[in-house]
């Protein structure tokens, strides 16, 4: 699945949701029809999957970085995006962060974001977990950190069991 992004000319890509269907070694891109409002055109955001939801977080909407969060339940047609309104603390707006689903440990079931570039254009080094409660309520929790990688953006992250691995990125340091 692909949602949004920037074009080679520096503009924003469409806000269509694309799915790559691969059969017998041949891939065909399809547009997934979604009704009503969308998260809107953006780049530098993350698109994660936590069954049964696609989750869009953050990015830049053309003139500013945001910290909004949208979900799409891909098992219940007709498909419609919903903005997640969380109470309490929220991660600051950011672009070029990473997001990964943790499947075990205390963060099991959470989509965890790390880093990114803040509204001041400096790299960030914080981690936040998005969790869904049995009641259907969503919230963000600041991730506990036993050790912390240096602040960065344009990196990748993934989980190996309960451990988050952060790879690459930029730090604004010439070294």
PDB file of C-alpha atoms in Angstrom:
ATOM      1  CA  UNK A   1       0.000   0.000   0.000  1.00  0.00           C
ATOM      2  CA  UNK A   2       1.160   3.528  -0.757  1.00  0.00           C
ATOM      3  CA  UNK A   3      -0.455   6.765   0.349  1.00  0.00           C
ATOM      4  CA  UNK A   4       0.661  10.274  -0.585  1.00  0.00           C
ATOM      5  CA  UNK A   5       4.222  11.498  -0.941  1.00  0.00           C
ATOM      6  CA  UNK A   6       5.991  14.126  -3.013  1.00  0.00           C
ATOM      7  CA  UNK A   7       6.404  14.228  -6.774  1.00  0.00           C
ATOM      8  CA  UNK A   8       9.651  14.754  -8.648  1.00  0.00           C
ATOM      9  CA  UNK A   9       8.618  18.339  -9.388  1.00  0.00           C
ATOM     10  CA  UNK A  10       8.373  19.123  -5.669  1.00  0.00           C
ATOM     11  CA  UNK A  11       4.579  19.032  -5.511  1.00  0.00           C
ATOM     12  CA  UNK A  12       2.399  16.749  -3.425  1.00  0.00           C
ATOM     13  CA  UNK A  13       1.225  13.424  -4.833  1.00  0.00           C
ATOM     14  CA  UNK A  14      -2.469  12.598  -4.874  1.00  0.00           C
ATOM     15  CA  UNK A  15      -4.246  11.485  -1.741  1.00  0.00           C
ATOM     16  CA  UNK A  16      -5.268   8.209  -3.368  1.00  0.00           C
ATOM     17  CA  UNK A  17      -4.516   4.914  -1.657  1.00  0.00           C
ATOM     18  CA  UNK A  18      -2.660   2.499  -3.948  1.00  0.00           C
ATOM     19  CA  UNK A  19      -2.368  -1.269  -3.595  1.00  0.00           C
ATOM     20  CA  UNK A  20       0.171  -3.408  -5.453  1.00  0.00           C
ATOM     21  CA  UNK A  21      -1.449  -6.709  -6.415  1.00  0.00           C
ATOM     22  CA  UNK A  22       1.208  -9.306  -7.260  1.00  0.00           C
ATOM     23  CA  UNK A  23       0.088 -12.469  -9.024  1.00  0.00           C
ATOM     24  CA  UNK A  24       2.350 -14.961 -10.751  1.00  0.00           C
ATOM     25  CA  UNK A  25       5.269 -12.543 -10.508  1.00  0.00           C
ATOM     26  CA  UNK A  26       3.416  -9.641 -12.168  1.00  0.00           C
ATOM     27  CA  UNK A  27       2.496  -6.535 -10.195  1.00  0.00           C
ATOM     28  CA  UNK A  28      -0.500  -4.347 -10.990  1.00  0.00           C
ATOM     29  CA  UNK A  29      -1.172  -1.089  -9.130  1.00  0.00           C
ATOM     30  CA  UNK A  30      -4.798  -0.463  -8.183  1.00  0.00           C
ATOM     31  CA  UNK A  31      -6.444   2.567  -6.615  1.00  0.00           C
ATOM     32  CA  UNK A  32      -8.454   1.606  -3.535  1.00  0.00           C
ATOM     33  CA  UNK A  33     -11.753   3.474  -3.464  1.00  0.00           C
ATOM     34  CA  UNK A  34     -12.201   5.295  -0.156  1.00  0.00           C
ATOM     35  CA  UNK A  35     -15.296   7.376   0.541  1.00  0.00           C
ATOM     36  CA  UNK A  36     -15.531  10.820   2.105  1.00  0.00           C
ATOM     37  CA  UNK A  37     -12.651  12.694   3.723  1.00  0.00           C
ATOM     38  CA  UNK A  38      -8.998  11.586   3.499  1.00  0.00           C
ATOM     39  CA  UNK A  39      -5.907  12.488   5.547  1.00  0.00           C
ATOM     40  CA  UNK A  40      -5.083  14.854   2.682  1.00  0.00           C
ATOM     41  CA  UNK A  41      -2.036  15.256   0.504  1.00  0.00           C
ATOM     42  CA  UNK A  42       1.227  14.973   2.451  1.00  0.00           C
ATOM     43  CA  UNK A  43       4.822  13.783   2.390  1.00  0.00           C
ATOM     44  CA  UNK A  44       7.281  12.575   5.032  1.00  0.00           C
ATOM     45  CA  UNK A  45       4.511  10.741   6.910  1.00  0.00           C
ATOM     46  CA  UNK A  46       4.305   7.090   7.863  1.00  0.00           C
ATOM     47  CA  UNK A  47       1.798   4.474   6.745  1.00  0.00           C
ATOM     48  CA  UNK A  48       1.648   1.478   9.080  1.00  0.00           C
ATOM     49  CA  UNK A  49      -0.503  -1.618   9.321  1.00  0.00           C
ATOM     50  CA  UNK A  50      -1.887  -2.910  12.594  1.00  0.00           C
ATOM     51  CA  UNK A  51      -4.589  -5.444  11.826  1.00  0.00           C
ATOM     52  CA  UNK A  52      -7.181  -4.451  10.666  1.00  0.00           C
ATOM     53  CA  UNK A  53      -6.091  -0.794  10.378  1.00  0.00           C
ATOM     54  CA  UNK A  54      -3.889   1.228   8.076  1.00  0.00           C
ATOM     55  CA  UNK A  55      -2.521   4.115  10.126  1.00  0.00           C
ATOM     56  CA  UNK A  56      -1.228   7.423   8.729  1.00  0.00           C
ATOM     57  CA  UNK A  57       0.712   9.640  11.111  1.00  0.00           C
ATOM     58  CA  UNK A  58       2.285  13.069  10.715  1.00  0.00           C
ATOM     59  CA  UNK A  59       4.215  14.425   7.775  1.00  0.00           C
ATOM     60  CA  UNK A  60       4.050  17.724   5.960  1.00  0.00           C
ATOM     61  CA  UNK A  61       0.826  18.909   4.305  1.00  0.00           C
ATOM     62  CA  UNK A  62       2.559  21.407   2.029  1.00  0.00           C
ATOM     63  CA  UNK A  63       3.048  24.390   4.304  1.00  0.00           C
ATOM     64  CA  UNK A  64       3.608  22.828   7.732  1.00  0.00           C
ATOM     65  CA  UNK A  65       4.439  19.627   9.590  1.00  0.00           C
ATOM     66  CA  UNK A  66       1.544  17.992  11.453  1.00  0.00           C
ATOM     67  CA  UNK A  67       0.927  15.383  14.153  1.00  0.00           C
ATOM     68  CA  UNK A  68      -2.489  14.160  13.085  1.00  0.00           C
ATOM     69  CA  UNK A  69      -3.358  10.479  12.966  1.00  0.00           C
ATOM     70  CA  UNK A  70      -5.811   8.722  10.637  1.00  0.00           C
ATOM     71  CA  UNK A  71      -7.043   5.120  10.516  1.00  0.00           C
ATOM     72  CA  UNK A  72      -8.670   3.021   7.805  1.00  0.00           C
ATOM     73  CA  UNK A  73     -10.287  -0.298   8.709  1.00  0.00           C
ATOM     74  CA  UNK A  74      -9.552  -2.314   5.572  1.00  0.00           C
ATOM     75  CA  UNK A  75     -11.932  -5.154   6.493  1.00  0.00           C
ATOM     76  CA  UNK A  76     -15.192  -3.184   6.673  1.00  0.00           C
ATOM     77  CA  UNK A  77     -16.505  -1.785   3.370  1.00  0.00           C
ATOM     78  CA  UNK A  78     -17.286   0.852   2.410  1.00  0.00           C
ATOM     79  CA  UNK A  79     -13.766   1.993   3.294  1.00  0.00           C
ATOM     80  CA  UNK A  80     -13.578   5.374   5.030  1.00  0.00           C
ATOM     81  CA  UNK A  81     -10.709   7.186   6.760  1.00  0.00           C
ATOM     82  CA  UNK A  82     -11.316   8.390  10.332  1.00  0.00           C
ATOM     83  CA  UNK A  83      -9.189  10.925  12.162  1.00  0.00           C
ATOM     84  CA  UNK A  84      -8.050   9.631  15.548  1.00  0.00           C
ATOM     85  CA  UNK A  85      -8.698  12.175  18.282  1.00  0.00           C
ATOM     86  CA  UNK A  86      -6.555  11.283  21.279  1.00  0.00           C
ATOM     87  CA  UNK A  87      -6.762  12.828  24.725  1.00  0.00           C
ATOM     88  CA  UNK A  88      -3.663  13.537  26.782  1.00  0.00           C
ATOM     89  CA  UNK A  89      -0.125  14.009  25.550  1.00  0.00           C
ATOM     90  CA  UNK A  90       0.518  13.854  21.811  1.00  0.00           C
ATOM     91  CA  UNK A  91       3.774  13.496  19.917  1.00  0.00           C
ATOM     92  CA  UNK A  92       4.948  16.829  18.504  1.00  0.00           C
ATOM     93  CA  UNK A  93       4.492  17.486  14.780  1.00  0.00           C
ATOM     94  CA  UNK A  94       7.203  15.906  12.642  1.00  0.00           C
ATOM     95  CA  UNK A  95       8.256  14.793   9.186  1.00  0.00           C
ATOM     96  CA  UNK A  96      10.601  11.989   8.022  1.00  0.00           C
ATOM     97  CA  UNK A  97      10.128   9.894  11.197  1.00  0.00           C
ATOM     98  CA  UNK A  98       9.850   6.109  11.279  1.00  0.00           C
ATOM     99  CA  UNK A  99       7.043   3.865  12.482  1.00  0.00           C
ATOM    100  CA  UNK A 100       7.003   0.148  13.226  1.00  0.00           C
ATOM    101  CA  UNK A 101       4.543  -2.289  14.747  1.00  0.00           C
ATOM    102  CA  UNK A 102       5.764  -3.994  17.913  1.00  0.00           C
ATOM    103  CA  UNK A 103       4.395  -7.521  18.249  1.00  0.00           C
ATOM    104  CA  UNK A 104       5.749  -8.559  21.655  1.00  0.00           C
ATOM    105  CA  UNK A 105       6.732  -7.215  25.050  1.00  0.00           C
ATOM    106  CA  UNK A 106       5.178  -4.283  26.888  1.00  0.00           C
ATOM    107  CA  UNK A 107       4.698  -2.354  23.627  1.00  0.00           C
ATOM    108  CA  UNK A 108       3.092  -5.342  21.907  1.00  0.00           C
ATOM    109  CA  UNK A 109       0.331  -4.219  19.545  1.00  0.00           C
ATOM    110  CA  UNK A 110       1.531  -0.604  19.454  1.00  0.00           C
ATOM    111  CA  UNK A 111       2.723   1.285  16.423  1.00  0.00           C
ATOM    112  CA  UNK A 112       5.850   3.017  17.698  1.00  0.00           C
ATOM    113  CA  UNK A 113       7.181   6.164  16.031  1.00  0.00           C
ATOM    114  CA  UNK A 114      10.739   7.376  16.482  1.00  0.00           C
ATOM    115  CA  UNK A 115      12.537  10.588  15.634  1.00  0.00           C
ATOM    116  CA  UNK A 116      11.888  12.718  12.617  1.00  0.00           C
ATOM    117  CA  UNK A 117      12.535  16.351  11.853  1.00  0.00           C
ATOM    118  CA  UNK A 118      10.641  18.816  14.032  1.00  0.00           C
ATOM    119  CA  UNK A 119       9.008  22.109  13.091  1.00  0.00           C
ATOM    120  CA  UNK A 120      12.319  23.834  13.915  1.00  0.00           C
ATOM    121  CA  UNK A 121      14.022  21.611  11.241  1.00  0.00           C
ATOM    122  CA  UNK A 122      16.134  19.874  13.908  1.00  0.00           C
ATOM    123  CA  UNK A 123      16.300  16.096  14.331  1.00  0.00           C
ATOM    124  CA  UNK A 124      14.189  14.549  17.072  1.00  0.00           C
ATOM    125  CA  UNK A 125      15.047  11.570  19.290  1.00  0.00           C
ATOM    126  CA  UNK A 126      11.776  10.733  21.035  1.00  0.00           C
ATOM    127  CA  UNK A 127       9.624   7.610  20.793  1.00  0.00           C
ATOM    128  CA  UNK A 128       5.852   7.337  21.127  1.00  0.00           C
ATOM    129  CA  UNK A 129       3.497   4.353  21.017  1.00  0.00           C
ATOM    130  CA  UNK A 130      -0.020   4.502  19.593  1.00  0.00           C
ATOM    131  CA  UNK A 131      -2.317   1.992  21.225  1.00  0.00           C
ATOM    132  CA  UNK A 132      -5.938   0.976  20.794  1.00  0.00           C
ATOM    133  CA  UNK A 133      -7.883   0.027  23.903  1.00  0.00           C
ATOM    134  CA  UNK A 134     -10.540  -2.686  24.022  1.00  0.00           C
ATOM    135  CA  UNK A 135     -13.132   0.073  24.287  1.00  0.00           C
ATOM    136  CA  UNK A 136     -12.062   1.376  20.842  1.00  0.00           C
ATOM    137  CA  UNK A 137     -10.346   4.440  22.330  1.00  0.00           C
ATOM    138  CA  UNK A 138      -6.884   5.337  20.991  1.00  0.00           C
ATOM    139  CA  UNK A 139      -4.092   7.117  22.844  1.00  0.00           C
ATOM    140  CA  UNK A 140      -0.409   7.938  22.632  1.00  0.00           C
ATOM    141  CA  UNK A 141       2.076   6.959  25.317  1.00  0.00           C
ATOM    142  CA  UNK A 142       5.637   8.214  25.560  1.00  0.00           C
ATOM    143  CA  UNK A 143       7.860   5.177  25.109  1.00  0.00           C
ATOM    144  CA  UNK A 144      10.215   4.292  27.957  1.00  0.00           C
ATOM    145  CA  UNK A 145      13.809   4.303  26.790  1.00  0.00           C
ATOM    146  CA  UNK A 146      16.532   2.156  28.328  1.00  0.00           C
ATOM    147  CA  UNK A 147      18.968   3.537  25.783  1.00  0.00           C
ATOM    148  CA  UNK A 148      18.312   6.034  23.070  1.00  0.00           C
ATOM    149  CA  UNK A 149      19.757   6.362  19.575  1.00  0.00           C
ATOM    150  CA  UNK A 150      20.889   9.811  18.531  1.00  0.00           C
ATOM    151  CA  UNK A 151      18.178  12.126  17.237  1.00  0.00           C
ATOM    152  CA  UNK A 152      17.671  11.621  13.499  1.00  0.00           C
ATOM    153  CA  UNK A 153      15.330  11.765  10.520  1.00  0.00           C
ATOM    154  CA  UNK A 154      15.030   9.938   7.182  1.00  0.00           C
ATOM    155  CA  UNK A 155      15.892   6.638   8.877  1.00  0.00           C
ATOM    156  CA  UNK A 156      14.185   3.253   9.168  1.00  0.00           C
ATOM    157  CA  UNK A 157      13.061   1.272  12.180  1.00  0.00           C
ATOM    158  CA  UNK A 158      11.749  -2.214  12.826  1.00  0.00           C
ATOM    159  CA  UNK A 159      11.136  -4.523  15.745  1.00  0.00           C
ATOM    160  CA  UNK A 160      12.949  -7.763  16.440  1.00  0.00           C
ATOM    161  CA  UNK A 161      10.801  -9.184  19.215  1.00  0.00           C
ATOM    162  CA  UNK A 162      10.447  -6.405  21.806  1.00  0.00           C
ATOM    163  CA  UNK A 163      13.622  -4.581  20.643  1.00  0.00           C
ATOM    164  CA  UNK A 164      13.393  -1.631  18.286  1.00  0.00           C
ATOM    165  CA  UNK A 165      16.210  -1.357  15.752  1.00  0.00           C
ATOM    166  CA  UNK A 166      16.858   2.089  14.239  1.00  0.00           C
ATOM    167  CA  UNK A 167      19.001   2.201  11.092  1.00  0.00           C
ATOM    168  CA  UNK A 168      20.583   5.100   9.185  1.00  0.00           C
ATOM    169  CA  UNK A 169      19.199   8.575   8.786  1.00  0.00           C
ATOM    170  CA  UNK A 170      20.428  12.125   9.054  1.00  0.00           C
ATOM    171  CA  UNK A 171      21.453  14.045  12.166  1.00  0.00           C
ATOM    172  CA  UNK A 172      22.307  17.538  10.778  1.00  0.00           C
ATOM    173  CA  UNK A 173      25.910  16.867  11.822  1.00  0.00           C
ATOM    174  CA  UNK A 174      28.611  17.326   9.205  1.00  0.00           C
ATOM    175  CA  UNK A 175      30.417  14.368  10.814  1.00  0.00           C
TER     176      UNK A 175
END
